[in-house]
Tab-separated table of C-alpha atoms in Angstrom:
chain	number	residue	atom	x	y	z
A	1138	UNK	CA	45.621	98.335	208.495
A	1139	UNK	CA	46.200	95.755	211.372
A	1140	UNK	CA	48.180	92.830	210.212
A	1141	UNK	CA	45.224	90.623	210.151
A	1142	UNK	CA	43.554	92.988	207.751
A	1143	UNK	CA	46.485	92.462	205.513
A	1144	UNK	CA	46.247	88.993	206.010
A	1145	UNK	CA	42.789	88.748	204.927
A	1146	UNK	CA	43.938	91.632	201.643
A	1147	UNK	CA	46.744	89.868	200.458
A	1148	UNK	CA	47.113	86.144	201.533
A	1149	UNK	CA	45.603	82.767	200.217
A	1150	UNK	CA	46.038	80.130	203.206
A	1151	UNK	CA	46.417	76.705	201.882
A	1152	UNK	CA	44.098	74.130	202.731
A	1153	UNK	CA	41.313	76.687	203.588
A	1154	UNK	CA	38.372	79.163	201.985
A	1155	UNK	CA	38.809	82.101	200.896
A	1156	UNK	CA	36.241	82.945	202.999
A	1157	UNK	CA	36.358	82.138	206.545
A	1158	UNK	CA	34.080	82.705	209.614
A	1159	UNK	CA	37.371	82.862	212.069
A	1160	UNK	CA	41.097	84.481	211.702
A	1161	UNK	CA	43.513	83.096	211.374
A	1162	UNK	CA	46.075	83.349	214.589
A	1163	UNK	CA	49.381	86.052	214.334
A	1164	UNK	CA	52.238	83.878	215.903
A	1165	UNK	CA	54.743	85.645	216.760
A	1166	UNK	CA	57.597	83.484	217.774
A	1167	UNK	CA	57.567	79.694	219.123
A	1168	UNK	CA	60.078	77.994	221.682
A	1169	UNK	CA	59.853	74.919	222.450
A	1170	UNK	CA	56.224	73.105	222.409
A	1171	UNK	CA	55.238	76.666	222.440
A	1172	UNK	CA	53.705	79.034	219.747
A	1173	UNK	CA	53.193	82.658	221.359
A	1174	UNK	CA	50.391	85.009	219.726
A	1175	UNK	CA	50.662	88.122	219.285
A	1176	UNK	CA	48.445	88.939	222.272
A	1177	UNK	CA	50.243	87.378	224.724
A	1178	UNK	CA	49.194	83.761	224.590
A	1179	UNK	CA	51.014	80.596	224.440
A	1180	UNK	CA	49.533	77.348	222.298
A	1181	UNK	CA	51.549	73.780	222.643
A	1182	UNK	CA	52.162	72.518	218.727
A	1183	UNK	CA	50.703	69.135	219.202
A	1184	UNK	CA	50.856	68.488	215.479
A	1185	UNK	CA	54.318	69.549	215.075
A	1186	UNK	CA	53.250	72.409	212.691
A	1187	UNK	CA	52.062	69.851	209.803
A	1188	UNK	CA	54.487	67.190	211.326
A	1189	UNK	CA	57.739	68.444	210.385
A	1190	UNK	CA	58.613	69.283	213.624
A	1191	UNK	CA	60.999	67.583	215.271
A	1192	UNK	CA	63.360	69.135	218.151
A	1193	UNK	CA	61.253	72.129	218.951
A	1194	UNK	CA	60.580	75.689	217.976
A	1195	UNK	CA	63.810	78.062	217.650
A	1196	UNK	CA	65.976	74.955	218.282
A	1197	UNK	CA	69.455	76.550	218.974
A	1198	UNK	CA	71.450	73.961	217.484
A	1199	UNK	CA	69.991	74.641	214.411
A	1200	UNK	CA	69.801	77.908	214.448
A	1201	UNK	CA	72.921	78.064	215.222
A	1202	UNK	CA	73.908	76.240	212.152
A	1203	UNK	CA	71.515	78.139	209.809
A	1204	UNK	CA	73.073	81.139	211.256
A	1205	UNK	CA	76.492	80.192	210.449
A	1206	UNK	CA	76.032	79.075	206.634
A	1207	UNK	CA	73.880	81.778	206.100
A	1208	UNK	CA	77.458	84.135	206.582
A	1209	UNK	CA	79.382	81.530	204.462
A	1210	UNK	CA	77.292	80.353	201.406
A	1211	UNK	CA	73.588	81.127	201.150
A	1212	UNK	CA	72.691	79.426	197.977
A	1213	UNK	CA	74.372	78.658	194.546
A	1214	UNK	CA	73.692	76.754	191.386
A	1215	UNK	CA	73.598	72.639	191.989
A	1216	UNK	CA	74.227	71.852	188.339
A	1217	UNK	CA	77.834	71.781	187.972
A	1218	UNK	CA	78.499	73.205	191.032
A	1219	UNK	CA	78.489	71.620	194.474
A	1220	UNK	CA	79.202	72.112	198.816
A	1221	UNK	CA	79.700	70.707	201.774
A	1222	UNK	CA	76.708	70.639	203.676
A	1223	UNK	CA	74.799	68.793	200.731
A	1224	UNK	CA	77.740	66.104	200.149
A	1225	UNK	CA	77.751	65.366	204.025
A	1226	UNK	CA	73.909	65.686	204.205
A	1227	UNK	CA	74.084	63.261	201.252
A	1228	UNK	CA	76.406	60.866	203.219
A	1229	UNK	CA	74.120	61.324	206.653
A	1230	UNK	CA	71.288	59.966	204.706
A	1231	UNK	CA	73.219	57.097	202.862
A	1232	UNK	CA	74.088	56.163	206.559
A	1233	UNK	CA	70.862	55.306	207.925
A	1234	UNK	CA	68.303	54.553	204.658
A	1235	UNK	CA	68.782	51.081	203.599
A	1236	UNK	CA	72.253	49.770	202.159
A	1237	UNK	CA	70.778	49.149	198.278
A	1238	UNK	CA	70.021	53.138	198.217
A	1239	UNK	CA	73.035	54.815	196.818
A	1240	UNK	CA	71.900	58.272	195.386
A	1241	UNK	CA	70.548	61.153	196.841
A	1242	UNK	CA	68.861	64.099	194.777
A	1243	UNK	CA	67.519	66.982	196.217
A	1244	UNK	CA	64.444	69.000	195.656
A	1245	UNK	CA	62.268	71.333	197.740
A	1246	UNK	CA	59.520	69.367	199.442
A	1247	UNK	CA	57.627	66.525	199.798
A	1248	UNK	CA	55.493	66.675	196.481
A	1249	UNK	CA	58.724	67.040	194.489
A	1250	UNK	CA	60.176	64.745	196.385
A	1251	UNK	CA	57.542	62.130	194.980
A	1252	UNK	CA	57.120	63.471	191.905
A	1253	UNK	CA	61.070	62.630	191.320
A	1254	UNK	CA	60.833	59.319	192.613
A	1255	UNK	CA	57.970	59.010	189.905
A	1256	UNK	CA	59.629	60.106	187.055
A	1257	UNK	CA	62.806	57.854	188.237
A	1258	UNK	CA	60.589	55.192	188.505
A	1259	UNK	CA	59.195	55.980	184.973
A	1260	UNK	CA	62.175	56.920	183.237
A	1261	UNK	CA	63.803	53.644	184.730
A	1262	UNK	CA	62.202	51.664	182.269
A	1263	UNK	CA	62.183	54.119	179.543
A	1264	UNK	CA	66.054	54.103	179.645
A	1265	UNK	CA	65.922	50.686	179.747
A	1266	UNK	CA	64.082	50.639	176.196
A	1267	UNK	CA	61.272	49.165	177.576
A	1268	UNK	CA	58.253	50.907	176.728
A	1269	UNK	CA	55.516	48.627	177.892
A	1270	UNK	CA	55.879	49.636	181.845
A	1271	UNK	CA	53.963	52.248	182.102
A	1272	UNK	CA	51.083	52.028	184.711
A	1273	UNK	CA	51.636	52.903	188.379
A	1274	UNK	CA	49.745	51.396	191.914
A	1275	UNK	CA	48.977	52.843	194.762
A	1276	UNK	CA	46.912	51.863	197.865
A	1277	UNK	CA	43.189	53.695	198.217
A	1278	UNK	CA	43.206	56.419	200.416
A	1279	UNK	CA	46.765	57.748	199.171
A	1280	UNK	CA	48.009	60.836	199.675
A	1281	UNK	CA	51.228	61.781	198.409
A	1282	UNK	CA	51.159	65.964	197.895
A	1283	UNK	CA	49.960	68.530	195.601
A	1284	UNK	CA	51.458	68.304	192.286
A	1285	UNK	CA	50.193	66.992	189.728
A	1286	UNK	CA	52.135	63.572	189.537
A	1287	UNK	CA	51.791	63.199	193.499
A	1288	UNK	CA	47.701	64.089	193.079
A	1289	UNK	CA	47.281	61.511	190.733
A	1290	UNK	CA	48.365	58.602	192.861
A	1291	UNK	CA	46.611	59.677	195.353
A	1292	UNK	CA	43.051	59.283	196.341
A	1293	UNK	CA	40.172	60.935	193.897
A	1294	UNK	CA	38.594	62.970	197.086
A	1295	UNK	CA	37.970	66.431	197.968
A	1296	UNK	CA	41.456	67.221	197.655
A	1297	UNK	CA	42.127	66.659	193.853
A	1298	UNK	CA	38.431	66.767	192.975
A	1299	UNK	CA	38.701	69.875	190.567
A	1300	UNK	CA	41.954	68.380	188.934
A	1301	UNK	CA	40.729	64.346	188.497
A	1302	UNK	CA	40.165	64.786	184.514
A	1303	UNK	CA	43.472	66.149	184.399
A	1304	UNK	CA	45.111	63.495	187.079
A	1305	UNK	CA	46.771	60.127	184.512
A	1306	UNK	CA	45.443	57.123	185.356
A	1307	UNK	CA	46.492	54.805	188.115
A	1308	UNK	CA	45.627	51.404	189.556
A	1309	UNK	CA	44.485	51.515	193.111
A	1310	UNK	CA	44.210	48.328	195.191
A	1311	UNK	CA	42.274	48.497	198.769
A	1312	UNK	CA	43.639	49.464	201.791
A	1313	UNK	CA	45.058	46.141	204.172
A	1314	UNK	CA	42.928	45.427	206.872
A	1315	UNK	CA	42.852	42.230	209.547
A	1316	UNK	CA	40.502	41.005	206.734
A	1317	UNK	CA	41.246	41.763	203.510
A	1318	UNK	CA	44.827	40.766	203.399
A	1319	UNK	CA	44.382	37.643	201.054
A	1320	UNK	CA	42.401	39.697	198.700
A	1321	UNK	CA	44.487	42.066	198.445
A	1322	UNK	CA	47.603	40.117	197.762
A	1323	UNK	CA	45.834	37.908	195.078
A	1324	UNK	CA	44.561	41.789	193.551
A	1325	UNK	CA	47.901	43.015	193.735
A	1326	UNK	CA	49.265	39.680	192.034
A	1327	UNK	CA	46.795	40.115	188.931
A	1328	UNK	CA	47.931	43.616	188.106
A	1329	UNK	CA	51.658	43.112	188.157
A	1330	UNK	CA	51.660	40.425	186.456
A	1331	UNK	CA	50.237	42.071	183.546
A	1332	UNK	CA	53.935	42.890	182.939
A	1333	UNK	CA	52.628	46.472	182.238
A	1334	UNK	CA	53.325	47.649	185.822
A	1335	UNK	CA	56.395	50.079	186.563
A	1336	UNK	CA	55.870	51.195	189.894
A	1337	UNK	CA	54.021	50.479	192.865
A	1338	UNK	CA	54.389	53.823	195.827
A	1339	UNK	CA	52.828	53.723	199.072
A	1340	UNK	CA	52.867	55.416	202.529
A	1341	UNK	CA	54.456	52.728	204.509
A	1342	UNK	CA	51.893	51.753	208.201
A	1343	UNK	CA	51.110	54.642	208.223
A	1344	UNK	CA	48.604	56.995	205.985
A	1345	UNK	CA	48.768	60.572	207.542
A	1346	UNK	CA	46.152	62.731	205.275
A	1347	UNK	CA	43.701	59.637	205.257
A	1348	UNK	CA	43.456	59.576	208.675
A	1349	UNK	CA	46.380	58.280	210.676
A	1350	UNK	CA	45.017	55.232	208.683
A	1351	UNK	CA	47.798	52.159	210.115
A	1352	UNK	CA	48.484	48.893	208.443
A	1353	UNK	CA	50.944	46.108	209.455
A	1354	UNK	CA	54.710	46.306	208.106
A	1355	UNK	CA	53.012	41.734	207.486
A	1356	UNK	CA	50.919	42.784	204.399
A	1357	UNK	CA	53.568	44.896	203.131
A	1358	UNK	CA	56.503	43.211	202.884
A	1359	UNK	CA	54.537	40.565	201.388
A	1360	UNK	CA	53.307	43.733	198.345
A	1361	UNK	CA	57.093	44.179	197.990
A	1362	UNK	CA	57.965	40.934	197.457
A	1363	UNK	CA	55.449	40.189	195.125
A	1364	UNK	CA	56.592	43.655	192.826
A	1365	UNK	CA	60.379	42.224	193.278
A	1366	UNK	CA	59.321	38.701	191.378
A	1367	UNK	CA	57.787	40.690	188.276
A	1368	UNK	CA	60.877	43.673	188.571
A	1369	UNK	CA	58.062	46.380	189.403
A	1370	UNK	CA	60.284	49.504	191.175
A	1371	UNK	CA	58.616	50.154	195.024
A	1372	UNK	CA	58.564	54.078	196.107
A	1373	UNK	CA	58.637	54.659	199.542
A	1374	UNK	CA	56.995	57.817	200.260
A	1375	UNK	CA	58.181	58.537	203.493
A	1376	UNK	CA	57.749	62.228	203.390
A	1377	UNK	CA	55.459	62.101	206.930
A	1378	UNK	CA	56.797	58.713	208.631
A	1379	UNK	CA	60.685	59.527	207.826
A	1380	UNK	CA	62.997	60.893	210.738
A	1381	UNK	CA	61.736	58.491	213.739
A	1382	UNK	CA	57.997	59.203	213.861
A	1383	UNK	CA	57.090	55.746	213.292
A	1384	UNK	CA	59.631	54.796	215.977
A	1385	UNK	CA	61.963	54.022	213.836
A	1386	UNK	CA	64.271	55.801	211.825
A	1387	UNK	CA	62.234	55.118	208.692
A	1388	UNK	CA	58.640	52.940	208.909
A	1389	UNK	CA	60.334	50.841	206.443
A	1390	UNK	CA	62.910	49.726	209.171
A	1391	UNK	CA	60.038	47.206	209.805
A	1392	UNK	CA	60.199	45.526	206.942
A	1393	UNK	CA	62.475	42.973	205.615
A	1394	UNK	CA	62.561	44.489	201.722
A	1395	UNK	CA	63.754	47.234	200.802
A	1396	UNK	CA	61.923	49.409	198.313
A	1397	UNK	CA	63.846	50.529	195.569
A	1398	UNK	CA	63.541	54.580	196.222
A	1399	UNK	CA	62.216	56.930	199.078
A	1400	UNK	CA	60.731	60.113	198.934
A	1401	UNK	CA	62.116	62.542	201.935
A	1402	UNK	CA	60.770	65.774	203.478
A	1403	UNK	CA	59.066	67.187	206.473
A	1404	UNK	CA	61.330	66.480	209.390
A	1405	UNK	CA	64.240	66.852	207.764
A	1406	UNK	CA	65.787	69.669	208.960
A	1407	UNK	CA	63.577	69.593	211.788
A	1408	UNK	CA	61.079	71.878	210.827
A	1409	UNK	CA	62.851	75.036	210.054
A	1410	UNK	CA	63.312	75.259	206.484
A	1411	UNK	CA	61.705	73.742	203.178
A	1412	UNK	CA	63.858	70.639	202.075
A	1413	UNK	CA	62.988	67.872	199.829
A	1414	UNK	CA	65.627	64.424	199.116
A	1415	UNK	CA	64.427	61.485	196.624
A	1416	UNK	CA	67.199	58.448	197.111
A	1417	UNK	CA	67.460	55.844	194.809
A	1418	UNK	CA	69.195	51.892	194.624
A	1419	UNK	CA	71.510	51.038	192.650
A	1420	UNK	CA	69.661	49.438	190.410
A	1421	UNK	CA	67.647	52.314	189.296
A	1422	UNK	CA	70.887	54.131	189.345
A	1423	UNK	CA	72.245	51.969	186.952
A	1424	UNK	CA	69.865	52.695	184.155
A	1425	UNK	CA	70.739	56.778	184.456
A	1426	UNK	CA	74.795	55.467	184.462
A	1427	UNK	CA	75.667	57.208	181.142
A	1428	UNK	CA	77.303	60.128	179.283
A	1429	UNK	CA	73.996	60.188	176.703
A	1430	UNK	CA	72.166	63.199	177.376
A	1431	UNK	CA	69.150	60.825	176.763
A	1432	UNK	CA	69.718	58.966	179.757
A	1433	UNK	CA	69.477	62.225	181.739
A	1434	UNK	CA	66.935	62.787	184.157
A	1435	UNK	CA	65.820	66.529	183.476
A	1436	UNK	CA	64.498	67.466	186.473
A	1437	UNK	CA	65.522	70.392	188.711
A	1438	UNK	CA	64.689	73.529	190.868
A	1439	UNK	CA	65.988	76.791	191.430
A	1440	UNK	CA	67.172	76.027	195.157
A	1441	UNK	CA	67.825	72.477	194.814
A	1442	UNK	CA	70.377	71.306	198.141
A	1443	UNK	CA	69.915	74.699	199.216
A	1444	UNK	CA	73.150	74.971	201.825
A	1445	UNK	CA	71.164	76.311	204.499
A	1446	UNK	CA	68.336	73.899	204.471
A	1447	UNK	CA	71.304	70.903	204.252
A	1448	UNK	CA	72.884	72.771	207.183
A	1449	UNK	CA	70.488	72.904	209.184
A	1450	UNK	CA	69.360	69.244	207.986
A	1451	UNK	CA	72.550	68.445	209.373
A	1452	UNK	CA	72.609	69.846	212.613
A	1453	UNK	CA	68.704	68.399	212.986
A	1454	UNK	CA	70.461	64.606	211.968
A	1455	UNK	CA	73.278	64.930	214.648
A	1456	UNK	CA	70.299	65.740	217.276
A	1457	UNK	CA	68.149	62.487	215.754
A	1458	UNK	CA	70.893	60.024	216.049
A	1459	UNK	CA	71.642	61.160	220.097
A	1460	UNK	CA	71.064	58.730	222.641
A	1461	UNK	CA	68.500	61.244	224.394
A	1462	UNK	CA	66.647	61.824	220.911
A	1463	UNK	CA	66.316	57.999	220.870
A	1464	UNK	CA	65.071	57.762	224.458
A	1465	UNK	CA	62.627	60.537	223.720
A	1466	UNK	CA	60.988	58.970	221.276
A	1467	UNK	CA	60.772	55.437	223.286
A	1468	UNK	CA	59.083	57.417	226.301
A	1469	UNK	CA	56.875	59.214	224.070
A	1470	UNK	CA	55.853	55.877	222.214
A	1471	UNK	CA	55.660	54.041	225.574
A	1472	UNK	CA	53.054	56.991	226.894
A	1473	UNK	CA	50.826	56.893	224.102
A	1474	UNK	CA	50.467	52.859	224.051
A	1475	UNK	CA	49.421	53.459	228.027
A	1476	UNK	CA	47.006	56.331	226.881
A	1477	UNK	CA	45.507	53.968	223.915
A	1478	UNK	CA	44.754	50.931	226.535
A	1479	UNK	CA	42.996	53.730	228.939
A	1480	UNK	CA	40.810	55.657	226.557
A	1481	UNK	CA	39.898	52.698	223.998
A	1482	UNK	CA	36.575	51.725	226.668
A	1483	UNK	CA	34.507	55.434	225.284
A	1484	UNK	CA	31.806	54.326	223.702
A	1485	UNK	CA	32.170	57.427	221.022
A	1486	UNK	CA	35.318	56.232	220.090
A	1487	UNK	CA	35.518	53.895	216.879
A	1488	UNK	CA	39.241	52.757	217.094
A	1489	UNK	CA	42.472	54.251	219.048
A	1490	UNK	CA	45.695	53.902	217.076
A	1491	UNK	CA	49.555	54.295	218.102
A	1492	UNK	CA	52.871	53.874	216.066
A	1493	UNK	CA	55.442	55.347	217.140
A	1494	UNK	CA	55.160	59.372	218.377
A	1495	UNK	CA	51.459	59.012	216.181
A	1496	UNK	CA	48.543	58.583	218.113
A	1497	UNK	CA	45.041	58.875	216.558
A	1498	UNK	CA	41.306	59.030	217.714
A	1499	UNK	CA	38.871	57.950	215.598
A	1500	UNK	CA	35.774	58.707	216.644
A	1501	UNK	CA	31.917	57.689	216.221
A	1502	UNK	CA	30.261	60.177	213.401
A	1503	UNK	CA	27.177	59.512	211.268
A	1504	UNK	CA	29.571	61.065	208.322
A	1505	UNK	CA	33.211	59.503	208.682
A	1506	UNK	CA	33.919	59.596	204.842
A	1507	UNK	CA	34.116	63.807	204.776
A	1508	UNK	CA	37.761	65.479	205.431
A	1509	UNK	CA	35.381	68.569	206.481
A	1510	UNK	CA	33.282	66.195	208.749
A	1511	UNK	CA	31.054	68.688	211.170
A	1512	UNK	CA	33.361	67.108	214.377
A	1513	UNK	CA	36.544	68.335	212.973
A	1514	UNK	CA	35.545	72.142	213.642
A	1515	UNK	CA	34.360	71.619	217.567
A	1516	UNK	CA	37.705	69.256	218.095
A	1517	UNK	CA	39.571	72.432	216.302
A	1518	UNK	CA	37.665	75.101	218.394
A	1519	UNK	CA	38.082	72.923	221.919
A	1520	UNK	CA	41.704	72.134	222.280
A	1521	UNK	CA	42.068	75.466	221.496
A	1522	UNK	CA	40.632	77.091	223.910
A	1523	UNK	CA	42.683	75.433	226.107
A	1524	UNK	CA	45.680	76.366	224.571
A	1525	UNK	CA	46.348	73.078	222.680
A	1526	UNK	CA	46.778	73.118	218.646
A	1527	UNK	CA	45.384	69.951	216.981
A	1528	UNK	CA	44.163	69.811	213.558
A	1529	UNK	CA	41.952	66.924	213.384
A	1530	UNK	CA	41.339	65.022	209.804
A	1531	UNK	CA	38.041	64.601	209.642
A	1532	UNK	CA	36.192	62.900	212.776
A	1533	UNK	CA	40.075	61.554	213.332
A	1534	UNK	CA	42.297	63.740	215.948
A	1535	UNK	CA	45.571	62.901	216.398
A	1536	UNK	CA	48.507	64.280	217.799
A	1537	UNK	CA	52.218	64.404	216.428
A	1538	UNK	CA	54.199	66.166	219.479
A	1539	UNK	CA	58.055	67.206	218.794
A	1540	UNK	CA	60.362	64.970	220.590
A	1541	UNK	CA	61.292	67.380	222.734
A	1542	UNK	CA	57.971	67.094	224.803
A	1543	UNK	CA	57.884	66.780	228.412
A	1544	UNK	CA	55.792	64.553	229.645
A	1545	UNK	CA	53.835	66.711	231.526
A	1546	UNK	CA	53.040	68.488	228.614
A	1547	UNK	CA	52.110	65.166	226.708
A	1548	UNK	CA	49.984	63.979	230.406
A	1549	UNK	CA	48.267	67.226	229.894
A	1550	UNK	CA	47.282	67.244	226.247
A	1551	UNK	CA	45.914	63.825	226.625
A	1552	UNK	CA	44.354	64.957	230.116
A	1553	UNK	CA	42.294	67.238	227.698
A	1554	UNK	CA	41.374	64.810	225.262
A	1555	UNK	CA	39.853	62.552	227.806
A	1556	UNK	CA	38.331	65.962	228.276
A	1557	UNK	CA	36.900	66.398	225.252
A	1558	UNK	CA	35.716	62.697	224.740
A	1559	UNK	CA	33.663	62.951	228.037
A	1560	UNK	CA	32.138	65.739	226.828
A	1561	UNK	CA	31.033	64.608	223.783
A	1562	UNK	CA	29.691	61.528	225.621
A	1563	UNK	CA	28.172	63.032	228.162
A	1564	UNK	CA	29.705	61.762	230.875
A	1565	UNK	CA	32.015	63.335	233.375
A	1566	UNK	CA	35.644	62.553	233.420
A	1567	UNK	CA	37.526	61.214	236.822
């Protein structure tokens, strides 16, 4: 059998039928931008590879580190026993989150990572001996991964559909917009106060799987202020917008509170290897601060702080923190905002949005609600064939692009989006 025959024998892609009209693509190594096929062609990751991304394919500064752990200590037991690379990785994190965080546990990925911050959230107040605090918010639209604590404060769409009777139950208050901001303030008021409240999580500016969906860092300081006056704990999922793709080293850099804990993944080890970090303030520390095996938070997995995933976490840190890192993602941010003010005119195009290394199209469809929205296939199919990979969320394309992007790479992805928009307008691009 050819390997895509074993493929379609053996494997269950995520995110996708069972079956499907097209293969799926053998890659068989990446540099760079650059994902080669196994028939000799080249594709530029504009997506980062589901946004984890960060310094390129086959980076050799991490591999170099991977390489080297992986001869010293591949993996032992984190209860009771501990290393380097997840004490400094620890410390690397401490130094650039905000200065009330003061633990760091590790998991896996980003759904763990939430679902920790969850049960830290709701074991806060158990500890406490409060038993009243028990509901959670979230803004509509959410999503924060595939377990079954991150599915159920996250939006009730096609993605948890099959699991919603399952899912517990969680408050949901609308997503901010120019216009709804009072409304939702005053909403968001009502429900804390009920005093039943223990945590409020959100995706801060910037919802990924909703769309690229952005909101102002305004509306949501003013949230976190209003969950600090009735003691309601903030989580900061900031699994996609972590590690400078906001612009920032964190979106909530833009905000004046700080939430209370952050849920880490993606990015950080720069997209080579599965890593997941939950950090905490002291405050919720505090209540965990004992010898009782009561107060013990019982949650674990088999490769938690996993030395090669820290090591190479902590060779992808020293690159983020560079000067030339920095100035990458300042050129890339400065490109997009000049691409934005030149495409917004298209008459198919509903809104143009940048923050950051994000930029996302959201174009004109009878059907804008569906994450399988007819569009999404032909934007799939067309960049493509030109040797561009972008996965578009419904009628929204977007494009994440490692920092390592030259810019005429970046002036020729978006010289095939204009592409693509004239096309589906019907009009000819200059």
């Amino acid at each position: 059998m050819t390997l895509l025959e074993k493929d379609k024998n053996y494997i269950w892609h995520p995110f996708t039928p069972l079956e499907v009209e097209e293969d799926p693509i053998v890659i068989e190594s990446a540099q760079g931008v650059y994902l080669y096929t196994a028939d000799g062609k080249k594709i530029i990751d504009a997506v980062s590879s589901w946004w984890v991304n960060l310094h390129g394919h086959s980076n050799p500064v991490i591999a170099k580190a991977i390489s080297e752990q992986a001869r010293k200590l591949e993996h032992v037991i984190f209860a009771g026993f501990t290393h380097e690379p997840a004490i400094t990785l620890a410390e690397n994190l401490l130094s650039v989150l905000p200065k009330n965080q003061s633990k760091i546990f590790f998991s896996d990925d980003g759904s763990t990572a939430v679902e920790v911050g969850l049960k830290m959230a709701m074991q806060y107040w158990h500890n406490k001996g409060i038993q009243t605090k028990t509901k959670i918010i979230a803004l509509e639209g959410a999503y924060h991964g595939d377990t079954f604590g991150a599915m159920s404060v996250g939006a009730r769409d096609v993605f948890n559909q099959a699991f919603n009777r399952y899912l517990f139950n969680v408050d949901f208050i609308d997503f901010p917009n120019n216009q709804n901001e009072e409304k939702i303030l005053s909403d968001f008021r009502k429900l804390v106060s009920r005093e039943d409240v223990a945590a409020f999580i959100f995706e801060p500016l910037v919802q990924g799987a909703a769309g690229m969906r952005m909101y102002s860092p305004h509306i949501l300081d003013q949230l976190i202020s209003i969950a600090n006056e009735y003691e309601v704990i903030c989580i900061a999922d900031e699994v996609f917008t972590g590690f400078g793709r906001t612009g920032r080293f964190f979106a909530c850099d833009y905000l004046k509170n700080r939430p209370d804990i952050f849920a880490l993944s993606k990015g950080i080890t720069g997209g080579s290897l599965p890593l997941g970090a939950t950090s905490c303030s002291s405050k919720v520390a505090s209540a965990f601060q004992s010898s009782e095996s009561s107060r013990t938070l019982y949650h674990g997995h088999s490769y938690t702080a996993n030395p090669i995933a820290c090591a190479a976490a902590n060779a992808s840190f020293k690159l983020l923190i560079s000067v030339e890192c920095k100035s990458a993602i300042e050129t890339i941010n400065k490109s997009l905002e000049n691409f934005k003010a030149n495409v917004s005119g298209f008459s198919v195009i509903k809104d143009v949005r940048v923050c950051g290394t994000i930029l996302a199209i959201e174009l004109m469809t009878n059907d804008t609600s569906s994450y399988y929205n007819p569009i999404r296939k032909k934007i799939y199919s067309h960049f493509l064939s030109k040797g561009i990979l972008v996965r578009p969320l419904g009628n929204v394309m977007y494009i994440v692009p490692p920092y390592i992007i030259s810019m005429e790479e970046l002036q020729l992805i978006q010289s095939e989006i204009v592409q693509f928009i004239s096309l589906i307008s019907g009009k000819k691009s200059s």
